[in-house]
Amino acid sequence: GIQVEQSPPDLILQEGANSTLRCNFSDSVNNLQWFHQNPWGQLINLFYIPSGTKQNGRLSATTVATERYSLLYISSSQTTDSGVYFCAVERSGGGADGLTFGKGTHLIIQP
Amino acid sequence: NAGVTQTPKFQVLKTGQSMTLQCAQDMNHEYMSWYRQDPGMGLRLIHYSVGAGITDQGEVPNGYNVSRSTTEDFPLRLLSAAPSQTSVYFCASSYGPDSNQPQHFGDGTRLSIL
């Protein structure tokens, strides 16, 4: 199956800092989503971005499908940004295989 | 908008007991799926359905049964719970593979098997 690798696994930053999270995947995809899992365990869908660039407030994401990677940018971090960030992909032509998740980046924003 | 609704939110079972985790969506999505999340890991696919009456196995199907009698509902059954099934379970729905639309997730069910 498709492999998804996220880096870094852990990241500790001060409030106000910027960060870049990376997701590498091993095959062509027709779906790529970034999620934030908050301390209550809820999965919040941040971006649906199989290719291109999107922005939503302080967050933005870029997927370069031809090079099989995606980046999530968080600017001016706030303590509420803490949690685990997951990248998940659906392989092109994979039928109904569902999403394959990376292991996540655990982000801690300190006040 | 309700989206994807999972019940219960928490459950404790004894080994060997059975139970059903409920999942309902009100977005008229054809594709529904169940994932489990174990500590320190991402989600793994258990079972999925591409429409009413159609189900199939995902990556970790053993110990679980599913059925899809309506478009809205996709229950997950544990016939004889085992401690290895202690996990957080997420239900998801979408318009389907290759639909160019995201998958939507419920809030999860936290299940402990003693």
Coordinates of C-alpha atoms in Angstrom, one line a residue:
Chain A
G1 CA 0.0 0.0 0.0
I2 CA 0.9 3.7 -0.1
Q3 CA 3.4 4.9 2.5
V4 CA 2.9 8.3 4.3
E5 CA 5.7 9.8 6.3
Q6 CA 5.4 13.0 8.4
S7 CA 8.1 15.1 9.8
P8 CA 9.0 16.2 12.3
P9 CA 7.4 13.8 14.8
D10 CA 7.5 16.3 17.6
L11 CA 7.8 20.1 17.6
I12 CA 7.9 22.5 20.6
L13 CA 7.6 26.2 19.8
Q14 CA 6.9 29.5 21.6
E15 CA 3.7 31.3 21.0
G16 CA 4.1 33.6 18.0
A17 CA 6.5 31.4 16.1
N18 CA 6.0 30.0 12.6
S19 CA 6.3 26.3 11.7
T20 CA 6.3 24.0 8.7
L21 CA 5.1 20.4 8.8
R22 CA 5.9 18.0 6.0
C23 CA 4.1 15.0 4.5
N24 CA 5.8 12.7 2.0
F25 CA 3.9 10.0 0.2
S26 CA 5.0 7.1 -2.0
D27 CA 2.4 7.0 -4.8
S28 CA 0.1 9.2 -6.9
V29 CA -2.9 10.5 -4.9
N30 CA -6.3 11.8 -5.7
N31 CA -7.0 13.0 -2.2
L32 CA -4.8 14.6 0.5
Q33 CA -6.2 16.0 3.7
W34 CA -4.6 17.7 6.7
F35 CA -6.2 17.2 10.0
H36 CA -5.7 18.7 13.5
Q37 CA -6.5 16.4 16.4
N38 CA -7.2 18.6 19.3
P39 CA -6.6 17.6 23.0
W40 CA -10.2 16.3 23.2
G41 CA -9.5 13.9 20.4
Q42 CA -11.6 15.5 17.7
L43 CA -10.3 15.4 14.1
I44 CA -10.7 18.8 12.6
N45 CA -10.4 18.8 8.8
L46 CA -8.0 21.7 7.9
F47 CA -7.5 21.3 4.2
Y48 CA -8.5 19.1 1.3
I49 CA -5.5 19.7 -1.0
P50 CA -4.5 16.9 -3.5
S51 CA -2.6 19.6 -5.4
G52 CA -1.9 23.3 -5.3
T53 CA -2.0 25.9 -2.5
K54 CA -4.7 26.9 -0.1
Q55 CA -4.8 29.4 2.7
N56 CA -7.2 29.7 5.7
G57 CA -6.3 32.5 8.1
R58 CA -2.9 31.7 9.7
L59 CA -2.8 28.3 8.1
S60 CA -1.8 27.4 4.6
A61 CA -0.9 24.3 2.7
T62 CA 0.9 23.4 -0.5
T63 CA 0.9 20.0 -2.2
V64 CA 3.4 19.3 -5.0
A65 CA 1.8 16.1 -6.4
T66 CA 4.5 15.5 -9.0
E67 CA 7.1 15.4 -6.2
R68 CA 4.8 13.6 -3.8
Y69 CA 4.9 15.9 -0.8
S70 CA 2.7 18.4 1.0
L71 CA 3.6 21.1 3.5
L72 CA 1.4 22.7 6.2
Y73 CA 2.4 26.2 7.3
I74 CA 1.3 27.6 10.6
S75 CA 2.1 31.3 11.2
S76 CA 2.0 33.3 14.4
S77 CA 1.3 30.1 16.5
Q78 CA -1.2 30.2 19.4
T79 CA -1.5 27.8 22.3
T80 CA -4.8 26.6 20.8
D81 CA -2.7 25.3 17.8
S82 CA -1.3 22.6 20.1
G83 CA -2.2 19.0 19.2
V84 CA -1.4 16.4 16.6
Y85 CA -1.4 17.2 12.9
F86 CA -2.1 14.3 10.5
C87 CA -1.7 14.1 6.8
A88 CA -3.9 11.5 5.1
V89 CA -3.9 10.4 1.4
E90 CA -6.0 8.3 -1.0
R91 CA -4.1 6.5 -3.6
S92 CA -5.1 7.3 -7.2
G93 CA -6.8 4.2 -8.7
G94 CA -7.0 2.7 -5.3
G95 CA -10.7 2.2 -5.5
A96 CA -12.3 2.5 -2.1
D97 CA -9.2 1.9 -0.1
G98 CA -9.9 4.8 2.1
L99 CA -7.4 7.2 3.6
T100 CA -3.9 6.2 4.7
F101 CA -2.7 8.3 7.6
G102 CA 0.8 9.3 8.6
K103 CA 1.8 8.9 12.2
G104 CA 1.4 12.6 12.8
T105 CA 3.3 15.6 14.1
H106 CA 2.8 16.4 17.8
L107 CA 2.9 20.2 18.1
I108 CA 3.2 21.9 21.5
I109 CA 2.9 25.7 21.6
Q110 CA 4.2 27.2 24.8
P111 CA 2.9 30.6 26.1
Chain B
N1 CA -25.7 20.7 10.5
A2 CA -25.2 17.3 12.2
G3 CA -22.6 15.9 9.8
V4 CA -21.3 12.6 11.0
T5 CA -22.7 11.5 14.4
Q6 CA -21.2 8.7 16.5
T7 CA -22.7 7.1 19.6
P8 CA -21.8 6.4 22.3
K9 CA -18.8 8.7 23.0
F10 CA -17.4 6.4 25.6
Q11 CA -17.9 2.7 26.5
V12 CA -16.3 0.2 28.8
L13 CA -16.8 -3.5 28.1
K14 CA -15.7 -6.7 29.6
T15 CA -13.8 -9.3 27.5
G16 CA -16.3 -11.4 25.6
Q17 CA -19.1 -8.9 25.6
S18 CA -20.7 -7.7 22.4
M19 CA -21.7 -4.2 21.3
T20 CA -22.5 -2.0 18.4
L21 CA -21.0 1.4 17.7
Q22 CA -23.4 3.6 15.8
C23 CA -22.6 6.0 13.0
A24 CA -25.0 8.2 11.1
Q25 CA -24.6 10.9 8.5
D26 CA -27.0 13.4 7.0
M27 CA -25.1 14.5 4.0
N28 CA -26.4 11.8 1.6
H29 CA -22.8 10.4 1.2
E30 CA -22.5 7.1 -0.5
Y31 CA -19.1 6.2 1.0
M32 CA -18.8 5.4 4.7
S33 CA -15.9 3.9 6.7
W34 CA -14.7 2.9 10.1
Y35 CA -11.2 3.6 11.4
R36 CA -9.4 2.8 14.7
Q37 CA -6.7 4.9 16.3
D38 CA -4.3 3.4 18.7
P39 CA -1.9 5.4 20.9
G40 CA 0.8 7.3 19.0
M41 CA -0.5 6.2 15.6
G42 CA -2.6 7.5 12.8
L43 CA -5.9 6.0 11.9
R44 CA -6.2 2.6 10.3
L45 CA -9.2 1.5 8.1
I46 CA -11.4 -1.4 9.5
H47 CA -14.3 -1.7 7.0
Y48 CA -15.9 0.5 4.4
S49 CA -19.0 0.7 2.3
V50 CA -19.5 2.3 -1.1
G51 CA -23.3 2.3 -0.8
A52 CA -26.3 0.6 0.8
G53 CA -26.0 -3.2 0.8
I54 CA -22.2 -3.1 -0.1
T55 CA -19.4 -3.5 2.4
D56 CA -15.8 -4.6 2.2
Q57 CA -12.8 -5.1 4.5
G58 CA -10.1 -2.6 5.2
E59 CA -6.6 -3.0 6.7
V60 CA -7.6 -4.3 10.1
P61 CA -11.0 -6.1 9.8
N62 CA -10.6 -9.0 12.1
G63 CA -13.0 -9.1 15.1
Y64 CA -15.5 -6.6 13.5
N65 CA -18.6 -6.9 11.4
V66 CA -20.5 -4.2 9.5
S67 CA -23.7 -3.8 7.5
R68 CA -25.2 -1.0 5.5
S69 CA -29.0 -1.3 5.2
T70 CA -29.5 2.5 4.6
T71 CA -27.4 5.3 3.1
E72 CA -27.4 7.1 6.4
D73 CA -26.3 4.5 8.9
F74 CA -23.2 2.3 9.1
P75 CA -22.9 0.4 12.4
L76 CA -19.8 -1.4 13.6
R77 CA -20.3 -4.6 15.6
L78 CA -17.9 -6.2 18.0
L79 CA -19.2 -9.8 18.5
S80 CA -16.8 -10.8 21.3
A81 CA -14.7 -8.0 22.6
A82 CA -11.0 -8.5 23.3
P83 CA -8.5 -6.2 25.1
S84 CA -6.7 -5.7 21.8
Q85 CA -9.8 -3.8 20.6
T86 CA -9.3 -1.1 23.2
S87 CA -9.0 2.0 20.9
V88 CA -10.7 5.1 19.7
Y89 CA -13.0 4.5 16.8
F90 CA -13.8 7.0 14.1
C91 CA -16.5 6.9 11.5
A92 CA -16.1 8.9 8.2
S93 CA -18.2 9.6 5.2
S94 CA -17.8 11.2 1.7
Y95 CA -19.3 11.3 -1.7
G96 CA -16.9 8.5 -2.7
P97 CA -13.4 7.7 -4.1
D98 CA -12.4 9.9 -7.0
S99 CA -15.1 12.4 -6.0
N100 CA -12.6 15.2 -5.4
Q101 CA -14.3 15.8 -2.1
P102 CA -12.9 15.5 1.4
Q103 CA -13.9 12.8 4.0
H104 CA -15.8 14.0 7.0
F105 CA -15.2 12.5 10.4
G106 CA -17.3 12.0 13.5
D107 CA -16.0 12.9 17.0
G108 CA -15.0 9.3 17.8
T109 CA -16.0 6.6 20.3
R110 CA -13.5 5.8 23.1
L111 CA -13.8 2.1 23.8
S112 CA -12.0 0.2 26.7
I113 CA -12.1 -3.6 27.0
L114 CA -11.3 -4.9 30.4

